[in-house]
mmCIF file of C-alpha atoms in Angstrom:
data_model
loop_
_atom_site.group_PDB
_atom_site.id
_atom_site.type_symbol
_atom_site.label_atom_id
_atom_site.label_comp_id
_atom_site.label_asym_id
_atom_site.label_seq_id
_atom_site.Cartn_x
_atom_site.Cartn_y
_atom_site.Cartn_z
ATOM 1 C CA MET X 1431 29.685 -58.962 -27.963
ATOM 2 C CA LEU X 1432 29.718 -57.986 -24.286
ATOM 3 C CA ASN X 1433 33.458 -58.368 -24.251
ATOM 4 C CA ASN X 1434 33.779 -56.025 -27.251
ATOM 5 C CA LEU X 1435 31.589 -53.429 -25.512
ATOM 6 C CA TRP X 1436 33.686 -53.701 -22.367
ATOM 7 C CA ASN X 1437 36.905 -53.212 -24.330
ATOM 8 C CA TRP X 1438 35.468 -50.209 -26.138
ATOM 9 C CA CYS X 1439 34.409 -48.651 -22.771
ATOM 10 C CA LEU X 1440 37.898 -49.171 -21.380
ATOM 11 C CA LYS X 1441 39.462 -47.563 -24.440
ATOM 12 C CA ASN X 1442 37.100 -44.603 -24.453
ATOM 13 C CA TRP X 1443 36.623 -44.072 -20.727
ATOM 14 C CA LYS X 1444 37.320 -40.319 -21.075
ATOM 15 C CA ALA X 1445 34.593 -39.891 -23.673
ATOM 16 C CA LEU X 1446 32.160 -41.894 -21.525
ATOM 17 C CA GLY X 1447 33.013 -39.796 -18.481
ATOM 18 C CA VAL X 1448 32.378 -36.593 -20.422
ATOM 19 C CA ALA X 1449 29.100 -37.995 -21.795
ATOM 20 C CA PHE X 1450 27.846 -39.109 -18.367
ATOM 21 C CA GLY X 1451 29.011 -35.831 -16.787
ATOM 22 C CA GLY X 1452 27.176 -33.868 -19.486
ATOM 23 C CA LEU X 1453 24.035 -35.938 -18.967
ATOM 24 C CA ALA X 1454 24.215 -35.409 -15.178
ATOM 25 C CA ALA X 1455 24.765 -31.659 -15.650
ATOM 26 C CA PHE X 1456 21.817 -31.510 -18.057
ATOM 27 C CA LEU X 1457 19.502 -33.311 -15.630
ATOM 28 C CA ILE X 1458 20.577 -31.165 -12.672
ATOM 29 C CA GLY X 1459 20.232 -27.991 -14.744
ATOM 30 C CA SER X 1460 16.826 -29.085 -15.974
ATOM 31 C CA LYS X 1461 15.637 -29.612 -12.387
ATOM 32 C CA ARG X 1462 17.031 -26.248 -11.319
ATOM 33 C CA GLN X 1463 15.291 -24.560 -14.250
ATOM 34 C CA LYS X 1464 11.986 -26.152 -13.260
ATOM 35 C CA ASP X 1465 12.501 -24.998 -9.678
ATOM 36 C CA LYS X 1466 13.413 -21.514 -10.922
ATOM 37 C CA ASN X 1467 10.270 -21.401 -13.040
ATOM 38 C CA LYS X 1468 8.189 -22.369 -10.000
ATOM 39 C CA ASP X 1469 9.944 -19.669 -7.970
ATOM 40 C CA ASP X 1470 9.226 -17.130 -10.714
ATOM 41 C CA VAL X 1471 5.544 -18.042 -10.693
ATOM 42 C CA ILE X 1472 5.423 -17.715 -6.907
ATOM 43 C CA LEU X 1473 7.262 -14.386 -7.060
ATOM 44 C CA LEU X 1474 4.892 -13.084 -9.744
ATOM 45 C CA ASP X 1475 1.880 -14.135 -7.660
ATOM 46 C CA GLN X 1476 3.321 -12.453 -4.577
ATOM 47 C CA THR X 1477 4.067 -9.285 -6.541
ATOM 48 C CA MET X 1478 0.509 -9.183 -7.872
ATOM 49 C CA ARG X 1479 -0.898 -9.599 -4.353
ATOM 50 C CA GLU X 1480 1.355 -6.816 -3.064
ATOM 51 C CA ALA X 1481 0.223 -4.563 -5.912
ATOM 52 C CA VAL X 1482 -3.418 -5.188 -5.003
ATOM 53 C CA PHE X 1483 -2.664 -4.510 -1.335
ATOM 54 C CA VAL X 1484 -0.825 -1.269 -2.145
ATOM 55 C CA GLU X 1485 -3.707 -0.164 -4.379
ATOM 56 C CA LYS X 1486 -6.203 -0.865 -1.568
ATOM 57 C CA ALA X 1487 -4.075 1.094 0.897
ATOM 58 C CA HIS X 1488 -3.812 3.969 -1.567
ATOM 59 C CA LYS X 1489 -7.585 4.003 -2.098
ATOM 60 C CA GLU X 1490 -8.159 3.928 1.671
ATOM 61 C CA GLU X 1491 -5.780 6.855 2.156
ATOM 62 C CA ARG X 1492 -7.528 8.822 -0.592
ATOM 63 C CA ARG X 1493 -10.910 8.029 0.988
ATOM 64 C CA LYS X 1494 -9.644 9.310 4.344
ATOM 65 C CA LEU X 1495 -8.389 12.499 2.718
ATOM 66 C CA ILE X 1496 -11.733 13.049 0.998
ATOM 67 C CA LYS X 1497 -13.540 12.532 4.319
ATOM 68 C CA ALA X 1498 -11.131 14.959 5.969
ATOM 69 C CA GLU X 1499 -11.843 17.508 3.229
ATOM 70 C CA LEU X 1500 -15.591 17.132 3.816
ATOM 71 C CA LYS X 1501 -15.141 17.511 7.570
ATOM 72 C CA TYR X 1502 -12.974 20.559 6.973
ATOM 73 C CA GLN X 1503 -15.575 22.175 4.710
ATOM 74 C CA ILE X 1504 -18.390 21.491 7.195
ATOM 75 C CA ALA X 1505 -16.325 22.839 10.093
ATOM 76 C CA MET X 1506 -15.567 25.996 8.111
ATOM 77 C CA GLN X 1507 -19.291 26.403 7.421
ATOM 78 C CA GLU X 1508 -20.012 26.027 11.132
ATOM 79 C CA LEU X 1509 -17.497 28.731 11.935
ATOM 80 C CA ASP X 1510 -18.924 30.987 9.214
ATOM 81 C CA LYS X 1511 -22.377 30.613 10.778
ATOM 82 C CA LYS X 1512 -20.958 32.137 13.943
ATOM 83 C CA TYR X 1513 -19.906 35.214 11.960
ATOM 84 C CA ASP X 1514 -23.509 35.731 10.884
ATOM 85 C CA ASP X 1515 -24.505 36.048 14.533
ATOM 86 C CA LYS X 1516 -22.618 39.384 14.797
ATOM 87 C CA ASN X 1517 -20.649 38.223 17.838
ATOM 88 C CA SER X 1518 -18.041 40.276 19.575
ATOM 89 C CA LYS X 1519 -14.618 40.965 18.081
ATOM 90 C CA LEU X 1520 -13.051 38.542 20.561
ATOM 91 C CA GLU X 1521 -15.236 35.694 19.275
ATOM 92 C CA ARG X 1522 -14.376 36.571 15.651
ATOM 93 C CA ASP X 1523 -10.658 36.553 16.453
ATOM 94 C CA LYS X 1524 -11.069 33.191 18.136
ATOM 95 C CA ASP X 1525 -12.878 31.836 15.066
ATOM 96 C CA HIS X 1526 -10.104 33.162 12.851
ATOM 97 C CA VAL X 1527 -7.550 31.233 14.918
ATOM 98 C CA TYR X 1528 -9.734 28.120 14.668
ATOM 99 C CA LYS X 1529 -9.823 28.499 10.888
ATOM 100 C CA GLN X 1530 -6.049 28.684 10.765
ATOM 101 C CA ILE X 1531 -5.728 25.569 12.926
ATOM 102 C CA LEU X 1532 -8.229 23.721 10.742
ATOM 103 C CA ALA X 1533 -6.399 24.772 7.589
ATOM 104 C CA ARG X 1534 -3.137 23.303 8.939
ATOM 105 C CA ALA X 1535 -4.835 19.990 9.811
ATOM 106 C CA LYS X 1536 -6.796 19.823 6.552
ATOM 107 C CA ASN X 1537 -4.805 16.875 5.114
ATOM 108 C CA ASP X 1538 -4.454 14.857 8.332
ATOM 109 C CA PRO X 1539 -7.787 13.119 9.085
ATOM 110 C CA ASP X 1540 -6.881 11.999 12.620
ATOM 111 C CA LYS X 1541 -5.543 15.399 13.660
ATOM 112 C CA LEU X 1542 -8.604 17.075 12.136
ATOM 113 C CA ASP X 1543 -10.925 14.824 14.177
ATOM 114 C CA ARG X 1544 -9.077 15.670 17.413
ATOM 115 C CA ILE X 1545 -9.216 19.395 16.704
ATOM 116 C CA LEU X 1546 -12.922 19.278 15.873
ATOM 117 C CA GLU X 1547 -13.620 17.408 19.105
ATOM 118 C CA ASP X 1548 -11.630 19.987 21.067
ATOM 119 C CA MET X 1549 -13.635 22.727 19.371
ATOM 120 C CA GLY X 1550 -16.885 21.005 20.296
ATOM 121 C CA ILE X 1551 -17.964 20.347 16.712
ATOM 122 C CA ASN X 1552 -18.985 16.726 17.017
ATOM 123 C CA GLU X 1553 -21.852 17.057 14.531
ATOM 124 C CA VAL X 1554 -19.355 16.980 11.681
ATOM 125 C CA LYS X 1555 -18.478 13.381 12.474
ATOM 126 C CA ASN X 1556 -22.148 12.384 12.447
ATOM 127 C CA GLU X 1557 -22.901 14.216 9.186
ATOM 128 C CA THR X 1558 -20.019 12.631 7.274
ATOM 129 C CA ASN X 1559 -20.894 9.154 8.566
ATOM 130 C CA LYS X 1560 -24.438 9.528 7.195
ATOM 131 C CA LYS X 1561 -23.166 10.090 3.643
#
């Protein structure tokens, strides 16, 4: 029986080689597919984390812009109060220039803070932090 099997293997060595080669290719491909699936899961997880991070950064940026808008509105109110005092024309011109500077820095929270500090309006920072 063993001798018959050996003879058959010798006769059909090409077919056996193809069969074993196919089996080896299948096993290697199967392992690679499993590894690829693991990589896909890791990539999906990483993408989801990045999406959450980007969303947080976007929300933070929007929050900063809203704070800057509030600071801008309060600073404009402060400058308008000075107009009610019936100050000299020079003071009104100066306030007009301040309003233009504030309008340019309206969408940049850091620049707006620096300008307000230079103008001496530090109360704005305290009022927005209370809210």
